[in-house]
Coordinates of N, CA and C in Angstrom, one line a residue:
M1 N -14.1 2.6 -9.3 CA -13.6 3.7 -8.5 C -14.7 4.0 -7.5
S2 N -14.3 4.5 -6.4 CA -15.2 5.0 -5.3 C -15.8 6.3 -5.6
E3 N -17.0 6.5 -5.4 CA -17.6 7.7 -5.7 C -17.3 8.8 -4.6
H4 N -16.8 8.4 -3.5 CA -16.4 9.4 -2.5 C -14.9 9.8 -2.5
I5 N -14.2 9.3 -3.5 CA -12.8 9.6 -3.6 C -12.6 10.1 -5.1
D6 N -12.0 11.3 -5.3 CA -11.6 11.8 -6.6 C -10.1 11.6 -6.7
L7 N -9.6 10.7 -7.6 CA -8.2 10.5 -7.8 C -7.7 11.5 -8.8
I8 N -6.7 12.2 -8.5 CA -6.1 13.3 -9.4 C -5.0 12.7 -10.2
R9 N -5.1 12.6 -11.5 CA -4.1 12.0 -12.3 C -3.2 13.1 -13.0
S10 N -2.4 12.7 -13.9 CA -1.5 13.5 -14.6 C -2.3 14.6 -15.4
S11 N -1.6 15.8 -15.4 CA -2.0 16.8 -16.3 C -0.8 17.1 -17.2
D12 N -0.8 18.2 -17.9 CA 0.3 18.5 -18.8 C 1.5 18.9 -18.0
R13 N 1.4 19.1 -16.7 CA 2.5 19.5 -15.9 C 3.3 18.3 -15.2
L14 N 2.7 17.1 -15.3 CA 3.3 15.9 -14.7 C 3.3 14.8 -15.6
T15 N 4.2 13.9 -15.5 CA 4.2 12.7 -16.4 C 3.0 11.8 -16.1
D16 N 2.5 11.2 -17.2 CA 1.4 10.2 -17.0 C 2.0 8.8 -17.1
D17 N 3.3 8.7 -17.0 CA 4.0 7.4 -17.1 C 4.1 6.7 -15.7
I18 N 3.1 6.8 -14.9 CA 3.1 6.1 -13.6 C 1.8 5.4 -13.4
D19 N 1.8 4.4 -12.5 CA 0.6 3.6 -12.4 C -0.2 3.9 -11.1
Y20 N -0.2 5.2 -10.7 CA -1.0 5.6 -9.5 C -1.3 7.1 -9.7
A21 N -2.3 7.5 -9.0 CA -2.7 8.9 -9.0 C -1.7 9.8 -8.3
Y22 N -1.7 11.1 -8.6 CA -0.8 12.0 -7.9 C -1.4 12.5 -6.6
A23 N -2.7 12.6 -6.5 CA -3.3 13.0 -5.3 C -4.8 12.5 -5.2
A24 N -5.4 12.6 -4.1 CA -6.8 12.2 -3.9 C -7.5 13.2 -3.0
V25 N -8.8 13.4 -3.4 CA -9.6 14.4 -2.6 C -10.8 13.7 -2.1
T26 N -11.2 13.9 -0.8 CA -12.3 13.3 -0.3 C -12.9 14.2 0.8
T27 N -14.2 14.1 1.0 CA -14.8 14.8 2.1 C -15.4 13.8 3.2
A28 N -15.0 12.5 3.0 CA -15.5 11.5 3.9 C -14.8 11.4 5.2
R29 N -15.4 10.5 6.1 CA -14.6 10.2 7.4 C -13.4 9.4 7.0
T30 N -12.4 9.5 7.8 CA -11.1 9.0 7.5 C -10.7 7.9 8.4
V31 N -10.0 6.8 7.8 CA -9.5 5.7 8.5 C -8.0 5.7 8.3
Y32 N -7.2 5.7 9.4 CA -5.8 5.6 9.4 C -5.3 4.3 9.9
T33 N -4.6 3.5 9.1 CA -4.2 2.2 9.6 C -2.8 2.3 10.1
A34 N -2.5 1.4 11.0 CA -1.1 1.1 11.4 C -0.5 0.4 10.3
G35 N 0.8 0.3 10.3 CA 1.5 -0.5 9.3 C 1.1 -1.9 9.4
A36 N 0.6 -2.5 8.2 CA 0.2 -3.9 8.1 C 1.5 -4.7 8.0
C37 N 1.8 -5.6 8.8 CA 3.1 -6.4 8.8 C 2.8 -7.8 8.3
P38 N 3.8 -8.5 7.9 CA 3.6 -9.8 7.4 C 3.6 -10.8 8.5
L39 N 2.6 -10.7 9.4 CA 2.5 -11.6 10.6 C 1.3 -12.5 10.5
D40 N 1.5 -13.8 10.9 CA 0.4 -14.7 11.1 C -0.4 -14.3 12.3
T41 N -1.6 -15.0 12.5 CA -2.4 -14.7 13.6 C -1.7 -15.0 14.9
D42 N -0.7 -15.8 14.9 CA 0.1 -16.1 16.1 C 1.2 -15.2 16.4
G43 N 1.4 -14.2 15.5 CA 2.4 -13.2 15.6 C 3.8 -13.5 15.0
S44 N 3.8 -14.6 14.3 CA 5.1 -15.0 13.7 C 5.2 -14.3 12.3
T45 N 6.4 -13.9 11.9 CA 6.7 -13.3 10.6 C 6.6 -14.4 9.6
V46 N 5.9 -14.2 8.5 CA 5.7 -15.2 7.4 C 6.9 -15.0 6.5
A47 N 7.2 -16.1 5.8 CA 8.1 -16.1 4.7 C 9.4 -15.3 4.8
P48 N 10.2 -15.5 5.8 CA 11.5 -14.8 6.0 C 12.3 -14.9 4.7
G49 N 12.8 -13.7 4.2 CA 13.6 -13.7 3.0 C 12.8 -13.5 1.7
D50 N 11.5 -13.5 1.8 CA 10.7 -13.5 0.5 C 9.9 -12.2 0.5
F51 N 10.3 -11.3 -0.3 CA 9.7 -10.0 -0.4 C 8.2 -10.1 -0.9
Q52 N 8.0 -10.9 -1.9 CA 6.7 -11.1 -2.5 C 5.7 -11.7 -1.5
A53 N 6.1 -12.8 -0.9 CA 5.2 -13.4 0.1 C 4.9 -12.5 1.2
Q54 N 5.9 -11.8 1.7 CA 5.6 -10.9 2.8 C 4.7 -9.7 2.4
A55 N 4.9 -9.2 1.1 CA 4.0 -8.2 0.6 C 2.6 -8.7 0.5
R56 N 2.4 -9.9 0.1 CA 1.0 -10.5 0.0 C 0.4 -10.6 1.4
R57 N 1.2 -11.0 2.4 CA 0.6 -11.1 3.7 C 0.3 -9.7 4.3
C58 N 1.1 -8.7 4.0 CA 0.8 -7.4 4.4 C -0.5 -6.9 3.9
V59 N -0.8 -7.2 2.6 CA -2.0 -6.8 2.0 C -3.2 -7.5 2.6
T60 N -3.0 -8.8 2.8 CA -4.1 -9.6 3.5 C -4.4 -9.0 4.9
N61 N -3.4 -8.6 5.6 CA -3.6 -8.0 6.9 C -4.2 -6.6 6.9
L62 N -3.7 -5.8 5.8 CA -4.3 -4.5 5.6 C -5.7 -4.6 5.3
E63 N -6.1 -5.5 4.4 CA -7.5 -5.7 4.1 C -8.4 -6.1 5.3
A64 N -7.8 -6.9 6.2 CA -8.5 -7.3 7.4 C -8.7 -6.1 8.3
A65 N -7.7 -5.2 8.5 CA -7.8 -4.0 9.3 C -8.8 -3.1 8.7
L66 N -8.8 -2.9 7.4 CA -9.7 -2.0 6.7 C -11.1 -2.5 6.9
D67 N -11.3 -3.8 6.7 CA -12.7 -4.4 6.9 C -13.2 -4.1 8.3
E68 N -12.4 -4.3 9.3 CA -12.8 -4.1 10.6 C -13.3 -2.6 10.8
A69 N -12.7 -1.7 10.1 CA -13.1 -0.3 10.1 C -14.2 0.1 9.1
G70 N -14.7 -0.9 8.4 CA -15.8 -0.7 7.4 C -15.3 -0.2 6.1
A71 N -14.1 -0.5 5.8 CA -13.5 0.0 4.5 C -12.9 -1.1 3.7
A72 N -12.5 -0.8 2.5 CA -11.8 -1.8 1.6 C -10.7 -1.1 0.9
L73 N -9.9 -1.9 0.1 CA -8.8 -1.3 -0.6 C -9.3 -0.2 -1.6
T74 N -10.5 -0.4 -2.1 CA -11.1 0.7 -3.0 C -11.4 1.9 -2.3
D75 N -11.4 2.0 -0.9 CA -11.6 3.2 -0.2 C -10.3 3.9 0.2
V76 N -9.1 3.3 -0.1 CA -7.8 3.8 0.2 C -7.6 5.1 -0.5
V77 N -7.2 6.2 0.2 CA -6.9 7.5 -0.4 C -5.4 7.6 -0.7
K78 N -4.6 6.9 0.2 CA -3.1 7.0 0.0 C -2.5 5.8 0.8
Y79 N -1.5 5.2 0.3 CA -0.8 4.1 1.0 C 0.7 4.2 0.8
T80 N 1.5 3.7 1.8 CA 2.9 3.7 1.8 C 3.4 2.3 1.9
V81 N 4.4 1.9 1.1 CA 5.0 0.6 1.2 C 6.4 0.8 1.7
Y82 N 6.8 0.1 2.8 CA 8.1 0.2 3.3 C 8.8 -1.2 3.1
V83 N 10.0 -1.1 2.6 CA 10.8 -2.3 2.3 C 12.2 -2.2 2.9
A84 N 12.5 -3.2 3.7 CA 13.8 -3.2 4.4 C 14.9 -3.6 3.4
S85 N 15.3 -2.7 2.6 CA 16.4 -3.0 1.6 C 16.8 -1.7 1.0
S86 N 18.0 -1.6 0.5 CA 18.5 -0.5 -0.2 C 18.6 -0.8 -1.7
R87 N 18.2 -2.1 -2.1 CA 18.2 -2.5 -3.5 C 16.9 -2.2 -4.2
Q88 N 17.0 -1.4 -5.2 CA 15.8 -1.0 -5.9 C 15.0 -2.2 -6.4
E89 N 15.6 -3.3 -6.8 CA 14.9 -4.5 -7.3 C 14.1 -5.1 -6.2
D90 N 14.5 -5.1 -5.0 CA 13.8 -5.6 -3.8 C 12.5 -4.8 -3.6
L91 N 12.7 -3.4 -3.7 CA 11.6 -2.6 -3.5 C 10.5 -2.8 -4.5
V92 N 11.0 -2.9 -5.8 CA 10.0 -3.1 -6.9 C 9.3 -4.5 -6.8
E93 N 10.0 -5.5 -6.3 CA 9.4 -6.8 -6.1 C 8.3 -6.7 -5.1
A94 N 8.4 -6.0 -4.0 CA 7.3 -5.9 -3.0 C 6.2 -5.0 -3.6
W95 N 6.7 -3.9 -4.3 CA 5.7 -2.9 -4.8 C 4.8 -3.5 -5.9
D96 N 5.3 -4.4 -6.7 CA 4.5 -5.0 -7.8 C 3.4 -5.8 -7.2
V97 N 3.6 -6.5 -6.1 CA 2.6 -7.3 -5.4 C 1.5 -6.4 -4.8
V98 N 2.0 -5.4 -4.0 CA 1.0 -4.5 -3.4 C 0.2 -3.7 -4.4
R99 N 0.9 -3.2 -5.4 CA 0.2 -2.4 -6.4 C -0.8 -3.2 -7.2
A100 N -0.5 -4.4 -7.5 CA -1.5 -5.3 -8.2 C -2.7 -5.6 -7.3
S101 N -2.6 -5.6 -6.0 CA -3.7 -5.8 -5.1 C -4.8 -4.7 -5.2
F102 N -4.3 -3.5 -5.6 CA -5.3 -2.4 -5.7 C -6.0 -2.4 -7.1
G103 N -5.6 -3.2 -8.0 CA -6.3 -3.2 -9.3 C -6.4 -1.9 -10.0
E104 N -7.6 -1.5 -10.4 CA -7.8 -0.3 -11.1 C -7.8 0.9 -10.2
H105 N -7.9 0.7 -8.9 CA -7.9 1.8 -7.9 C -6.5 2.3 -7.7
D106 N -6.0 3.2 -8.5 CA -4.7 3.6 -8.5 C -4.4 4.8 -7.6
A107 N -4.7 4.6 -6.3 CA -4.5 5.7 -5.3 C -3.1 6.1 -5.2
P108 N -2.9 7.4 -4.8 CA -1.5 7.8 -4.6 C -0.7 6.9 -3.6
A109 N 0.5 6.8 -3.9 CA 1.3 5.8 -3.1 C 2.8 6.2 -3.0
T110 N 3.4 5.8 -2.0 CA 4.9 6.0 -1.8 C 5.6 4.7 -1.5
L111 N 6.7 4.5 -2.1 CA 7.6 3.3 -1.9 C 8.9 3.8 -1.3
L112 N 9.2 3.2 -0.2 CA 10.4 3.6 0.5 C 11.3 2.4 0.9
G113 N 12.6 2.5 0.7 CA 13.5 1.6 1.2 C 14.0 2.0 2.6
V114 N 14.0 1.2 3.6 CA 14.3 1.6 5.0 C 15.4 0.6 5.5
A115 N 16.1 1.0 6.5 CA 17.2 0.2 7.0 C 16.7 -1.0 7.8
A116 N 15.6 -0.9 8.5 CA 15.1 -2.1 9.2 C 13.6 -1.8 9.5
L117 N 12.8 -2.9 9.8 CA 11.5 -2.9 10.3 C 11.4 -3.5 11.6
G118 N 10.2 -3.4 12.3 CA 10.1 -3.7 13.7 C 10.2 -5.2 14.1
Y119 N 9.8 -6.1 13.3 CA 9.8 -7.5 13.7 C 11.0 -8.3 13.1
D120 N 11.3 -9.4 13.8 CA 12.4 -10.3 13.3 C 12.0 -10.8 12.0
D121 N 13.0 -10.7 11.0 CA 12.8 -11.2 9.6 C 11.8 -10.4 8.8
Q122 N 11.3 -9.3 9.3 CA 10.4 -8.5 8.5 C 11.1 -7.7 7.4
L123 N 10.5 -7.8 6.2 CA 11.0 -7.1 5.0 C 10.1 -6.1 4.5
V124 N 8.8 -6.2 4.7 CA 7.8 -5.3 4.1 C 6.7 -4.9 5.1
E125 N 6.2 -3.7 4.9 CA 5.1 -3.2 5.8 C 4.3 -2.2 4.9
V126 N 3.0 -2.2 5.1 CA 2.1 -1.3 4.2 C 1.2 -0.6 5.2
E127 N 1.1 0.7 5.1 CA 0.1 1.5 5.8 C -0.7 2.2 4.8
A128 N -1.9 2.6 5.3 CA -2.9 3.3 4.4 C -3.8 4.2 5.1
V129 N -4.3 5.2 4.3 CA -5.4 6.1 4.8 C -6.5 5.8 3.9
A130 N -7.7 5.6 4.4 CA -8.9 5.3 3.7 C -10.0 6.3 4.0
A131 N -11.0 6.4 3.1 CA -12.1 7.3 3.3 C -13.4 6.5 3.3
L132 N -14.2 6.7 4.4 CA -15.5 5.9 4.5 C -16.5 6.7 3.8
K133 N -17.5 6.0 3.2 CA -18.6 6.6 2.5 C -19.5 7.3 3.5

């Protein structure tokens, strides 16, 4: 865990049956990322139709953006996963990939099903807020 981020977990007022923290507290400088999309360096959408592969590419691109800002996934205070589907199993398929990327750093997160995303064949997008040391 990052020493500059305090992750707030369950108390007796909230269920502890979730795999992320309920809130995060930091006094550090903040990085806000744009939504990381499943795009190759040439701008093409990777793996049309594959929620897991697109989620992996989103995380790779998120890590690159965070690195450019001097941060890493372990500095993320909150993240949001957008999935272009109304089917819960599609959302969970993408979520499982993204959530696994964070390992033990169980930052607060939101998972949303949306009608559409901005690029052709895009199914997944991930945005984050990170705290710099």
